[in-house]
PDB file of C-alpha atoms in Angstrom:
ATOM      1  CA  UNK A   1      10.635 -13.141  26.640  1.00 37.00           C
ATOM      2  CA  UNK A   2       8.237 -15.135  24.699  1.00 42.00           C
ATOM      3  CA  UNK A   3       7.374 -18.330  22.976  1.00 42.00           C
ATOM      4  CA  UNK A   4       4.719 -18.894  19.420  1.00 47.00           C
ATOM      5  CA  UNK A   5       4.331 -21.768  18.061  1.00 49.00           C
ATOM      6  CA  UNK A   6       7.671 -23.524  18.686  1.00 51.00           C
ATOM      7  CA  UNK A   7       9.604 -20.624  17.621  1.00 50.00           C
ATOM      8  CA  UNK A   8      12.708 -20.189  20.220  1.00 52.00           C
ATOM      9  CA  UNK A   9      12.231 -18.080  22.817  1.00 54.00           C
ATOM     10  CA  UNK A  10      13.080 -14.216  22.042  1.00 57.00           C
ATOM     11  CA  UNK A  11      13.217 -10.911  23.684  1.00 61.00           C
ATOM     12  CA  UNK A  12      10.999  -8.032  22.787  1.00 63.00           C
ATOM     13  CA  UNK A  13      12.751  -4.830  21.259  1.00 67.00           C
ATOM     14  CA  UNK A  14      10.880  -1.313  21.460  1.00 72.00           C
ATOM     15  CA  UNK A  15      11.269   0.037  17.804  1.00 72.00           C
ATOM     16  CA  UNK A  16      13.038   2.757  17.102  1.00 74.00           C
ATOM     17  CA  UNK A  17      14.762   3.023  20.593  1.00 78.00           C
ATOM     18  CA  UNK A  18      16.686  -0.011  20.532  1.00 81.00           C
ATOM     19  CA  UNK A  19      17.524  -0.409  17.718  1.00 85.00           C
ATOM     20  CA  UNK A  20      19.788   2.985  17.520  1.00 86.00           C
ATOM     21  CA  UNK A  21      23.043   0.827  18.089  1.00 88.00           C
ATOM     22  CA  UNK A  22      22.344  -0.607  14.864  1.00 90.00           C
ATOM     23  CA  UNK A  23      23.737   2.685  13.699  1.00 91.00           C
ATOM     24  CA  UNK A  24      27.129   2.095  14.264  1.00 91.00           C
ATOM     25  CA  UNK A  25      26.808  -1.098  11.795  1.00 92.00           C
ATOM     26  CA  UNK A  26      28.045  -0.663   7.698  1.00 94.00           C
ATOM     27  CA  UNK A  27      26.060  -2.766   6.387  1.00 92.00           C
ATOM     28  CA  UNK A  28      22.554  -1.148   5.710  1.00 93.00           C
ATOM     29  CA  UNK A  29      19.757  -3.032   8.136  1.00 92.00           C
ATOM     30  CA  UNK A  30      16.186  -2.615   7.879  1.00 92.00           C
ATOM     31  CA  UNK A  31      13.122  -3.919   9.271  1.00 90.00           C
ATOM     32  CA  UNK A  32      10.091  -3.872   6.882  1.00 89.00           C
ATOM     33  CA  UNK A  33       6.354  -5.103   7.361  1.00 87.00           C
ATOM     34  CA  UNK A  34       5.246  -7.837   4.794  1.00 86.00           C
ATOM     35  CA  UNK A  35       1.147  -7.567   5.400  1.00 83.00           C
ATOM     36  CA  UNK A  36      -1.454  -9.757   3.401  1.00 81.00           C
ATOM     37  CA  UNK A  37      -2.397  -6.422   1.425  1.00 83.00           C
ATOM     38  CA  UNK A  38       0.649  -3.456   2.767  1.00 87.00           C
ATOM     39  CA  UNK A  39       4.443  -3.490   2.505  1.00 89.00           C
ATOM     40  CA  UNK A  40       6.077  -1.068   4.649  1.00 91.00           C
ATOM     41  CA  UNK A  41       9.480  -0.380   5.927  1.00 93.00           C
ATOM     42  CA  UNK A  42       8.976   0.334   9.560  1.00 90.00           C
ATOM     43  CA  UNK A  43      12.800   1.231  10.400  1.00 92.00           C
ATOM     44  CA  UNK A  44      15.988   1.571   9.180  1.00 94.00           C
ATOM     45  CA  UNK A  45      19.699   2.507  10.392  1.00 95.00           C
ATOM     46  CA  UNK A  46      22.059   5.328   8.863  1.00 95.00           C
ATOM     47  CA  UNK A  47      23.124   2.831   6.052  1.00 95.00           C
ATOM     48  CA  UNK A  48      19.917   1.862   5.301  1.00 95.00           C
ATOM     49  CA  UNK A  49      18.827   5.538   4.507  1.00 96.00           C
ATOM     50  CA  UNK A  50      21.735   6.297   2.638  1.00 95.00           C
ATOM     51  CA  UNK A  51      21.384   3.099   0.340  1.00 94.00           C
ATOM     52  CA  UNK A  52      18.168   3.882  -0.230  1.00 94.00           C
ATOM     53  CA  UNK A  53      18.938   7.829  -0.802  1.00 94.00           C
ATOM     54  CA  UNK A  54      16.429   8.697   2.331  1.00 96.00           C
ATOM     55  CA  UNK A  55      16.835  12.077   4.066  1.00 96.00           C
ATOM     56  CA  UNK A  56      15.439  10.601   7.510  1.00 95.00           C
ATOM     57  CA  UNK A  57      13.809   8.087   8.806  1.00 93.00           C
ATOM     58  CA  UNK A  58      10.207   9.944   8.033  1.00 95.00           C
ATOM     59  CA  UNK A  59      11.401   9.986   4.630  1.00 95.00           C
ATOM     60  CA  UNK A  60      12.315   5.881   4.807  1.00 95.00           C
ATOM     61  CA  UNK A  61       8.417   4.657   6.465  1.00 94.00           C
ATOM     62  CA  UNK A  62       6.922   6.832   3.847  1.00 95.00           C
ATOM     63  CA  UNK A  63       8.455   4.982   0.863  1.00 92.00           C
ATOM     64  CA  UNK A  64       6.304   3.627  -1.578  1.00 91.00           C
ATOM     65  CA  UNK A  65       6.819  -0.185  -1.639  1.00 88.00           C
ATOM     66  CA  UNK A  66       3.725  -0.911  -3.948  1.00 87.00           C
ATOM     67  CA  UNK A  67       3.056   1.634  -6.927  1.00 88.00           C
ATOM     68  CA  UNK A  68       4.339   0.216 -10.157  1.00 86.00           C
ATOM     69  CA  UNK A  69       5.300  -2.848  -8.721  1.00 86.00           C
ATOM     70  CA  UNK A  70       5.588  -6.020 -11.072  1.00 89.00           C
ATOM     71  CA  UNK A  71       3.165  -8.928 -10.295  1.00 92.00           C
ATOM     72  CA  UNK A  72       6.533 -11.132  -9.951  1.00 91.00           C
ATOM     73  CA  UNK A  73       7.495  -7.933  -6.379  1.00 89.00           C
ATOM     74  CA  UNK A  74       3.912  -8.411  -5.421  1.00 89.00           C
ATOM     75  CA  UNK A  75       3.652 -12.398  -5.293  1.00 92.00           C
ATOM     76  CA  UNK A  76       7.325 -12.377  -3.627  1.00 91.00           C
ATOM     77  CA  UNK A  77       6.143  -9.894  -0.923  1.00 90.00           C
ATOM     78  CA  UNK A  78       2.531 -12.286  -0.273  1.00 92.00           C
ATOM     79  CA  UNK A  79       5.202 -15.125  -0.077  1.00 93.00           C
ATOM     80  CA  UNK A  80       7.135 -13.461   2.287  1.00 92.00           C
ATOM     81  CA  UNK A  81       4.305 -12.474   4.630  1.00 92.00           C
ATOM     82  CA  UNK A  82       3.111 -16.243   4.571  1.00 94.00           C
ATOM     83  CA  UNK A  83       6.365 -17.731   5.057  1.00 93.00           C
ATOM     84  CA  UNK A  84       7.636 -15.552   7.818  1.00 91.00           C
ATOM     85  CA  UNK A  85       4.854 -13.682   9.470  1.00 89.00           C
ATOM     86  CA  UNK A  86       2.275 -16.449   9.113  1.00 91.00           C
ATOM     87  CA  UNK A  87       4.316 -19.556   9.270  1.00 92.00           C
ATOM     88  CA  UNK A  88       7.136 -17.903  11.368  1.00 89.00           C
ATOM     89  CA  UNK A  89      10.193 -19.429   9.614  1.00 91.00           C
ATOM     90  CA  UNK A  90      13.118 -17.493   8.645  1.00 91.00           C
ATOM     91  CA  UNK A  91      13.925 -16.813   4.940  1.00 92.00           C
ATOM     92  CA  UNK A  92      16.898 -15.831   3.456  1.00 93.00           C
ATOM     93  CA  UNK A  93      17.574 -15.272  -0.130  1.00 92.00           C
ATOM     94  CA  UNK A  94      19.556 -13.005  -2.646  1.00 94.00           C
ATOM     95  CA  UNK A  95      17.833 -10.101  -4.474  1.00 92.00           C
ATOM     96  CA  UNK A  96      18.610  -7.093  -6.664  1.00 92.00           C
ATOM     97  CA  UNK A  97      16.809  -4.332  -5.405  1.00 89.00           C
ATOM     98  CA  UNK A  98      16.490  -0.967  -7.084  1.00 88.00           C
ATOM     99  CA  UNK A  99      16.676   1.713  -4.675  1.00 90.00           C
ATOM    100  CA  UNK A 100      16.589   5.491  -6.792  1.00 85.00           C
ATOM    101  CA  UNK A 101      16.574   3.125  -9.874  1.00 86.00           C
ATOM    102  CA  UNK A 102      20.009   1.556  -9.072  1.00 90.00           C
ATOM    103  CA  UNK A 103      20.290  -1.866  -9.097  1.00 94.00           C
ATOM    104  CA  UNK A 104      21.560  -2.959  -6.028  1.00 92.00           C
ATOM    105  CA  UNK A 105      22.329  -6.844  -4.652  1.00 94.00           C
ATOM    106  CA  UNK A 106      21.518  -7.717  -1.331  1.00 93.00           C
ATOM    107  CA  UNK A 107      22.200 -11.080   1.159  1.00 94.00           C
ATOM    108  CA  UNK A 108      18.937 -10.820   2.900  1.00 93.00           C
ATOM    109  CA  UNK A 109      17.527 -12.294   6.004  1.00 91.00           C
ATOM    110  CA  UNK A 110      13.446 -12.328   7.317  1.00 91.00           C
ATOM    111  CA  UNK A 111      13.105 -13.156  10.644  1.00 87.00           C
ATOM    112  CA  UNK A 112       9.658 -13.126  12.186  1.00 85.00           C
ATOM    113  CA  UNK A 113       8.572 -10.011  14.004  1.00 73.00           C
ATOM    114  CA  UNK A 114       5.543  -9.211  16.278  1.00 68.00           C
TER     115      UNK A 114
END
């Protein structure tokens, strides 16, 4: 358990191992890096591969967040990464998404991660 900055006090979860149970869960869940210069998705459960048309999880990490993305994607994702990582506050917002090209709506949360 740990505490930054004022931010309550949370345990520590060893990713990908514990976060397998997250597999049994509908809804897709994944947890993605938002870097001053990188955006990565770091891990994902079953329904987060199949939304995103992802063979395995190798196949998830290695997708390309960044080529051909609009200035609009790339000022969102240095927001992000100041308001959560930096500033550690949790964001949640709507946003169409198009994963193989589809557009797809999603009610998403960004919590702080270390």
């Amino acid at each position: 358990v740990q505490q930054d900055q004022g931010w309550p006090s949370m345990t520590v979860y060893n990713v990908p191992a514990d976060m397998a149970i997250l597999n049994a869960c509908e809804e897709a869940i994944w947890l993605a890096s938002y870097g001053p210069t990188r955006t990565v998705f770091v891990w994902g459960n079953k329904a987060a591969l199949e939304v995103w048309g992802k063979a395995s999880m190798a196949d998830f990490s290695n997708t390309d967040l960044e080529t051909g993305r609009t200035q609009i994607v790339e000022k969102i994702h240095k927001t992000l990464y100041q308001t959560v990582q930096v500033q550690k506050k949790q964001k949640r917002e709507l946003r169409t998404m198009h994963p193989g090209g589809v557009p797809v709506c999603f009610d998403l949360i960004f919590d702080p991660l270390e």
